[in-house]
Amino acid sequence: RAESALHSAKGGGRNCIRLAAPEDARLLRALRTAVATSSIQVALQPLVDPTSERTVGVEALARWLDDVHGWVSPGVFIPLAEKNGLVPDLGAAVLERACRDAGVLVAHLGRPLMLTVNASGGELVREEYVQQVAEVLQRTGWPAHDLVIEVTESSLEAASTATMATVRRLQEVGVRIAIDDFGTGYSAFSQLDAIPAEYLKLDTSFTAATTTSPRRRAMLSALVGLCRDLGIKVIAEGVETPEHAALVAEHGCDLAQGFYFAKPQSVGDLIASLDRVPHRTTQQGLTGSGSP
Ligand code: C2E
Ligand code: MG
Ligand code: MG
Ligand code: MG
């Protein structure tokens, strides 16, 4: 159970919990403790070049094992953390764990990888955020230019001057920015203009729709073209099938991510999968030595 939930806590069916008010209070206490004791883990999901199927990076996704409930979805505990002021500490803990785990993977592979880490809107408005990131980079030895901070459209909707200043200062130290979940909320061209992001992540729902909707395919073509002109790289999320993979490759997406290539998993499992008879594309991608 633990393993499968680590792979996919999102909309996690059986593993998903519904919150009642008293339970909410207990869960909040447990989350506070988990953050304070550095018990929040991360799963790493490969980011793949869709034409070569080579893994060029990983996204770090927060994972929390609660004593009572088992794995709790980040869809539940991230908003809980946001509402209760736990985000600065949670975010710092996740970033540090992500840099360390990805560092182990890089050491194993003997080549650099890009690491993406999600940030809440609330983190970006904090004056101390950039300093906090810089300290983690220094402590862990992870290179700034191999770090990408993912920010969601919705957190950018509230794009304040503070947020923009943070984005600029991150870029000054070499950290890059990705707009996450594009195509879900009120995706607007104005955002592409306002936020000088290096990456755009197309949401799972957008990727899924491209196989059934010619209109979505037209939008994908146009979006990839627009991003190319703007110097923004496109990452397709939620690539679940060979059809999705073929489509995003055909349309020129720079990177792809999804269950078809590899699930989010612990760094140990990711490395172990290299030494077992592994998921075809994971081994090929991670070693970069597989032939089709
Ligand atoms: P996200 O950043 O858009 O992350 C991608 C989500 O899609 C992950 O869910 C991942 O497990 C899932 N996924 C990966 N491949 C596929 C696929 O092929 N199909 C489908 N349907 N889903 C796929 P997860 O890990 O449950 O995370 C949910 C959300 O929670 C994340 O969405 C992100 O917004 C948030 N989150 C996770 N970790 C953190 C964190 O450390 N900090 C913050 N602020 N938010 C986080
Ligand atoms: Mg993300
Ligand atoms: Mg996303
Ligand atoms: Mg998403």
PDB file of N, CA and C in Angstrom, residues 12-67:
ATOM      1  N   GLY A  12      -6.003   9.938  -5.051  1.00  0.00           N
ATOM      2  CA  GLY A  12      -5.526   8.615  -4.704  1.00  0.00           C
ATOM      3  C   GLY A  12      -6.566   7.584  -4.344  1.00  0.00           C
ATOM      4  N   GLY A  13      -7.815   7.735  -4.760  1.00  0.00           N
ATOM      5  CA  GLY A  13      -8.823   6.702  -4.572  1.00  0.00           C
ATOM      6  C   GLY A  13      -8.829   6.199  -3.145  1.00  0.00           C
ATOM      7  N   ARG A  14      -8.484   4.924  -2.969  1.00  0.00           N
ATOM      8  CA  ARG A  14      -8.485   4.293  -1.648  1.00  0.00           C
ATOM      9  C   ARG A  14      -7.659   5.059  -0.632  1.00  0.00           C
ATOM     10  N   ASN A  15      -6.572   5.629  -1.098  1.00  0.00           N
ATOM     11  CA  ASN A  15      -5.662   6.275  -0.151  1.00  0.00           C
ATOM     12  C   ASN A  15      -6.094   7.690   0.190  1.00  0.00           C
ATOM     13  N   CYS A  16      -7.097   8.146  -0.536  1.00  0.00           N
ATOM     14  CA  CYS A  16      -7.527   9.517  -0.352  1.00  0.00           C
ATOM     15  C   CYS A  16      -8.437   9.626   0.860  1.00  0.00           C
ATOM     16  N   ILE A  17      -8.300  10.723   1.578  1.00  0.00           N
ATOM     17  CA  ILE A  17      -9.100  10.841   2.783  1.00  0.00           C
ATOM     18  C   ILE A  17     -10.028  12.037   2.678  1.00  0.00           C
ATOM     19  N   ARG A  18     -11.151  11.923   3.335  1.00  0.00           N
ATOM     20  CA  ARG A  18     -12.076  13.045   3.436  1.00  0.00           C
ATOM     21  C   ARG A  18     -11.932  13.641   4.824  1.00  0.00           C
ATOM     22  N   LEU A  19     -11.928  14.946   4.886  1.00  0.00           N
ATOM     23  CA  LEU A  19     -11.676  15.569   6.173  1.00  0.00           C
ATOM     24  C   LEU A  19     -12.957  16.042   6.841  1.00  0.00           C
ATOM     25  N   ALA A  20     -13.102  15.648   8.102  1.00  0.00           N
ATOM     26  CA  ALA A  20     -14.134  16.236   8.941  1.00  0.00           C
ATOM     27  C   ALA A  20     -13.407  17.195   9.879  1.00  0.00           C
ATOM     28  N   ALA A  21     -14.141  18.121  10.463  1.00  0.00           N
ATOM     29  CA  ALA A  21     -13.473  19.178  11.233  1.00  0.00           C
ATOM     30  C   ALA A  21     -12.546  18.688  12.356  1.00  0.00           C
ATOM     31  N   PRO A  22     -13.005  17.747  13.222  1.00  0.00           N
ATOM     32  CA  PRO A  22     -12.098  17.300  14.299  1.00  0.00           C
ATOM     33  C   PRO A  22     -10.880  16.573  13.730  1.00  0.00           C
ATOM     34  N   GLU A  23     -11.120  15.811  12.703  1.00  0.00           N
ATOM     35  CA  GLU A  23     -10.046  15.088  12.048  1.00  0.00           C
ATOM     36  C   GLU A  23      -9.041  16.074  11.464  1.00  0.00           C
ATOM     37  N   ASP A  24      -9.580  17.143  10.918  1.00  0.00           N
ATOM     38  CA  ASP A  24      -8.759  18.195  10.351  1.00  0.00           C
ATOM     39  C   ASP A  24      -7.765  18.713  11.395  1.00  0.00           C
ATOM     40  N   ALA A  25      -8.249  18.898  12.607  1.00  0.00           N
ATOM     41  CA  ALA A  25      -7.394  19.409  13.686  1.00  0.00           C
ATOM     42  C   ALA A  25      -6.299  18.394  14.043  1.00  0.00           C
ATOM     43  N   ARG A  26      -6.676  17.117  14.119  1.00  0.00           N
ATOM     44  CA  ARG A  26      -5.671  16.099  14.430  1.00  0.00           C
ATOM     45  C   ARG A  26      -4.630  16.028  13.312  1.00  0.00           C
ATOM     46  N   LEU A  27      -5.138  16.055  12.083  1.00  0.00           N
ATOM     47  CA  LEU A  27      -4.245  15.951  10.936  1.00  0.00           C
ATOM     48  C   LEU A  27      -3.277  17.130  10.897  1.00  0.00           C
ATOM     49  N   LEU A  28      -3.788  18.307  11.237  1.00  0.00           N
ATOM     50  CA  LEU A  28      -2.943  19.487  11.263  1.00  0.00           C
ATOM     51  C   LEU A  28      -1.824  19.340  12.299  1.00  0.00           C
ATOM     52  N   ARG A  29      -2.184  18.813  13.490  1.00  0.00           N
ATOM     53  CA  ARG A  29      -1.149  18.580  14.516  1.00  0.00           C
ATOM     54  C   ARG A  29      -0.100  17.592  14.007  1.00  0.00           C
ATOM     55  N   ALA A  30      -0.584  16.540  13.358  1.00  0.00           N
ATOM     56  CA  ALA A  30       0.329  15.517  12.849  1.00  0.00           C
ATOM     57  C   ALA A  30       1.234  16.097  11.760  1.00  0.00           C
ATOM     58  N   LEU A  31       0.660  16.956  10.937  1.00  0.00           N
ATOM     59  CA  LEU A  31       1.443  17.575   9.861  1.00  0.00           C
ATOM     60  C   LEU A  31       2.518  18.501  10.434  1.00  0.00           C
ATOM     61  N   ARG A  32       2.120  19.267  11.451  1.00  0.00           N
ATOM     62  CA  ARG A  32       3.096  20.131  12.139  1.00  0.00           C
ATOM     63  C   ARG A  32       4.287  19.322  12.633  1.00  0.00           C
ATOM     64  N   THR A  33       3.984  18.194  13.271  1.00  0.00           N
ATOM     65  CA  THR A  33       5.033  17.322  13.797  1.00  0.00           C
ATOM     66  C   THR A  33       5.899  16.779  12.657  1.00  0.00           C
ATOM     67  N   ALA A  34       5.244  16.354  11.595  1.00  0.00           N
ATOM     68  CA  ALA A  34       5.986  15.784  10.459  1.00  0.00           C
ATOM     69  C   ALA A  34       6.949  16.815   9.881  1.00  0.00           C
ATOM     70  N   VAL A  35       6.471  18.055   9.772  1.00  0.00           N
ATOM     71  CA  VAL A  35       7.327  19.116   9.233  1.00  0.00           C
ATOM     72  C   VAL A  35       8.488  19.387  10.194  1.00  0.00           C
ATOM     73  N   ALA A  36       8.153  19.462  11.488  1.00  0.00           N
ATOM     74  CA  ALA A  36       9.170  19.778  12.500  1.00  0.00           C
ATOM     75  C   ALA A  36      10.224  18.681  12.614  1.00  0.00           C
ATOM     76  N   THR A  37       9.843  17.444  12.322  1.00  0.00           N
ATOM     77  CA  THR A  37      10.786  16.328  12.479  1.00  0.00           C
ATOM     78  C   THR A  37      11.369  15.872  11.143  1.00  0.00           C
ATOM     79  N   SER A  38      11.188  16.700  10.123  1.00  0.00           N
ATOM     80  CA  SER A  38      11.718  16.379   8.786  1.00  0.00           C
ATOM     81  C   SER A  38      11.234  15.023   8.280  1.00  0.00           C
ATOM     82  N   SER A  39       9.953  14.719   8.546  1.00  0.00           N
ATOM     83  CA  SER A  39       9.409  13.432   8.110  1.00  0.00           C
ATOM     84  C   SER A  39       8.720  13.499   6.755  1.00  0.00           C
ATOM     85  N   ILE A  40       8.675  14.676   6.172  1.00  0.00           N
ATOM     86  CA  ILE A  40       8.099  14.780   4.832  1.00  0.00           C
ATOM     87  C   ILE A  40       9.118  14.234   3.840  1.00  0.00           C
ATOM     88  N   GLN A  41       8.657  13.326   3.000  1.00  0.00           N
ATOM     89  CA  GLN A  41       9.541  12.715   2.011  1.00  0.00           C
ATOM     90  C   GLN A  41       9.259  13.300   0.627  1.00  0.00           C
ATOM     91  N   VAL A  42      10.102  12.947  -0.325  1.00  0.00           N
ATOM     92  CA  VAL A  42       9.782  13.320  -1.697  1.00  0.00           C
ATOM     93  C   VAL A  42       9.833  12.088  -2.599  1.00  0.00           C
ATOM     94  N   ALA A  43       8.964  12.098  -3.600  1.00  0.00           N
ATOM     95  CA  ALA A  43       9.038  11.127  -4.685  1.00  0.00           C
ATOM     96  C   ALA A  43       9.588  11.884  -5.885  1.00  0.00           C
ATOM     97  N   LEU A  44      10.387  11.200  -6.666  1.00  0.00           N
ATOM     98  CA  LEU A  44      10.958  11.826  -7.864  1.00  0.00           C
ATOM     99  C   LEU A  44      10.323  11.195  -9.101  1.00  0.00           C
ATOM    100  N   GLN A  45       9.844  12.058 -10.000  1.00  0.00           N
ATOM    101  CA  GLN A  45       9.278  11.543 -11.253  1.00  0.00           C
ATOM    102  C   GLN A  45      10.116  12.043 -12.432  1.00  0.00           C
ATOM    103  N   PRO A  46      10.604  11.115 -13.274  1.00  0.00           N
ATOM    104  CA  PRO A  46      11.442  11.509 -14.409  1.00  0.00           C
ATOM    105  C   PRO A  46      10.778  12.484 -15.380  1.00  0.00           C
ATOM    106  N   LEU A  47      11.565  13.423 -15.865  1.00  0.00           N
ATOM    107  CA  LEU A  47      11.203  14.314 -16.971  1.00  0.00           C
ATOM    108  C   LEU A  47      12.010  13.816 -18.164  1.00  0.00           C
ATOM    109  N   VAL A  48      11.315  13.516 -19.231  1.00  0.00           N
ATOM    110  CA  VAL A  48      11.897  12.745 -20.317  1.00  0.00           C
ATOM    111  C   VAL A  48      11.893  13.541 -21.618  1.00  0.00           C
ATOM    112  N   ASP A  49      12.965  13.409 -22.390  1.00  0.00           N
ATOM    113  CA  ASP A  49      12.955  13.923 -23.759  1.00  0.00           C
ATOM    114  C   ASP A  49      12.085  12.973 -24.588  1.00  0.00           C
ATOM    115  N   PRO A  50      10.959  13.456 -25.126  1.00  0.00           N
ATOM    116  CA  PRO A  50      10.006  12.519 -25.728  1.00  0.00           C
ATOM    117  C   PRO A  50      10.509  11.870 -27.027  1.00  0.00           C
ATOM    118  N   THR A  51      11.502  12.436 -27.658  1.00  0.00           N
ATOM    119  CA  THR A  51      11.985  11.795 -28.886  1.00  0.00           C
ATOM    120  C   THR A  51      13.020  10.706 -28.589  1.00  0.00           C
ATOM    121  N   SER A  52      13.907  10.964 -27.639  1.00  0.00           N
ATOM    122  CA  SER A  52      14.920   9.950 -27.302  1.00  0.00           C
ATOM    123  C   SER A  52      14.490   9.074 -26.119  1.00  0.00           C
ATOM    124  N   GLU A  53      13.462   9.506 -25.402  1.00  0.00           N
ATOM    125  CA  GLU A  53      13.000   8.853 -24.170  1.00  0.00           C
ATOM    126  C   GLU A  53      14.095   8.806 -23.096  1.00  0.00           C
ATOM    127  N   ARG A  54      15.010   9.732 -23.196  1.00  0.00           N
ATOM    128  CA  ARG A  54      16.068   9.830 -22.200  1.00  0.00           C
ATOM    129  C   ARG A  54      15.607  10.751 -21.067  1.00  0.00           C
ATOM    130  N   THR A  55      15.878  10.328 -19.837  1.00  0.00           N
ATOM    131  CA  THR A  55      15.512  11.144 -18.682  1.00  0.00           C
ATOM    132  C   THR A  55      16.521  12.275 -18.509  1.00  0.00           C
ATOM    133  N   VAL A  56      16.025  13.492 -18.504  1.00  0.00           N
ATOM    134  CA  VAL A  56      16.937  14.634 -18.348  1.00  0.00           C
ATOM    135  C   VAL A  56      16.715  15.374 -17.038  1.00  0.00           C
ATOM    136  N   GLY A  57      15.689  14.961 -16.305  1.00  0.00           N
ATOM    137  CA  GLY A  57      15.444  15.622 -15.041  1.00  0.00           C
ATOM    138  C   GLY A  57      14.436  14.857 -14.216  1.00  0.00           C
ATOM    139  N   VAL A  58      14.127  15.405 -13.022  1.00  0.00           N
ATOM    140  CA  VAL A  58      13.100  14.826 -12.164  1.00  0.00           C
ATOM    141  C   VAL A  58      12.300  15.945 -11.503  1.00  0.00           C
ATOM    142  N   GLU A  59      11.000  15.684 -11.313  1.00  0.00           N
ATOM    143  CA  GLU A  59      10.201  16.585 -10.480  1.00  0.00           C
ATOM    144  C   GLU A  59      10.093  15.976  -9.085  1.00  0.00           C
ATOM    145  N   ALA A  60      10.309  16.799  -8.068  1.00  0.00           N
ATOM    146  CA  ALA A  60      10.160  16.353  -6.680  1.00  0.00           C
ATOM    147  C   ALA A  60       8.725  16.596  -6.236  1.00  0.00           C
ATOM    148  N   LEU A  61       8.080  15.565  -5.720  1.00  0.00           N
ATOM    149  CA  LEU A  61       6.701  15.677  -5.253  1.00  0.00           C
ATOM    150  C   LEU A  61       6.647  15.267  -3.776  1.00  0.00           C
ATOM    151  N   ALA A  62       6.080  16.131  -2.971  1.00  0.00           N
ATOM    152  CA  ALA A  62       6.064  15.911  -1.521  1.00  0.00           C
ATOM    153  C   ALA A  62       5.204  14.701  -1.166  1.00  0.00           C
ATOM    154  N   ARG A  63       5.679  13.918  -0.206  1.00  0.00           N
ATOM    155  CA  ARG A  63       4.958  12.733   0.259  1.00  0.00           C
ATOM    156  C   ARG A  63       4.943  12.699   1.771  1.00  0.00           C
ATOM    157  N   TRP A  64       3.792  12.398   2.331  1.00  0.00           N
ATOM    158  CA  TRP A  64       3.653  12.355   3.783  1.00  0.00           C
ATOM    159  C   TRP A  64       2.903  11.104   4.216  1.00  0.00           C
ATOM    160  N   LEU A  65       3.558  10.333   5.087  1.00  0.00           N
ATOM    161  CA  LEU A  65       2.972   9.121   5.657  1.00  0.00           C
ATOM    162  C   LEU A  65       2.484   9.432   7.069  1.00  0.00           C
ATOM    163  N   ASP A  66       1.165   9.540   7.213  1.00  0.00           N
ATOM    164  CA  ASP A  66       0.575   9.811   8.525  1.00  0.00           C
ATOM    165  C   ASP A  66       0.334   8.481   9.253  1.00  0.00           C
ATOM    166  N   ASP A  67       0.592   8.473  10.571  1.00  0.00           N
ATOM    167  CA  ASP A  67       0.450   7.232  11.351  1.00  0.00           C
ATOM    168  C   ASP A  67      -0.948   6.634  11.227  1.00  0.00           C
TER     169      ASP A  67
END
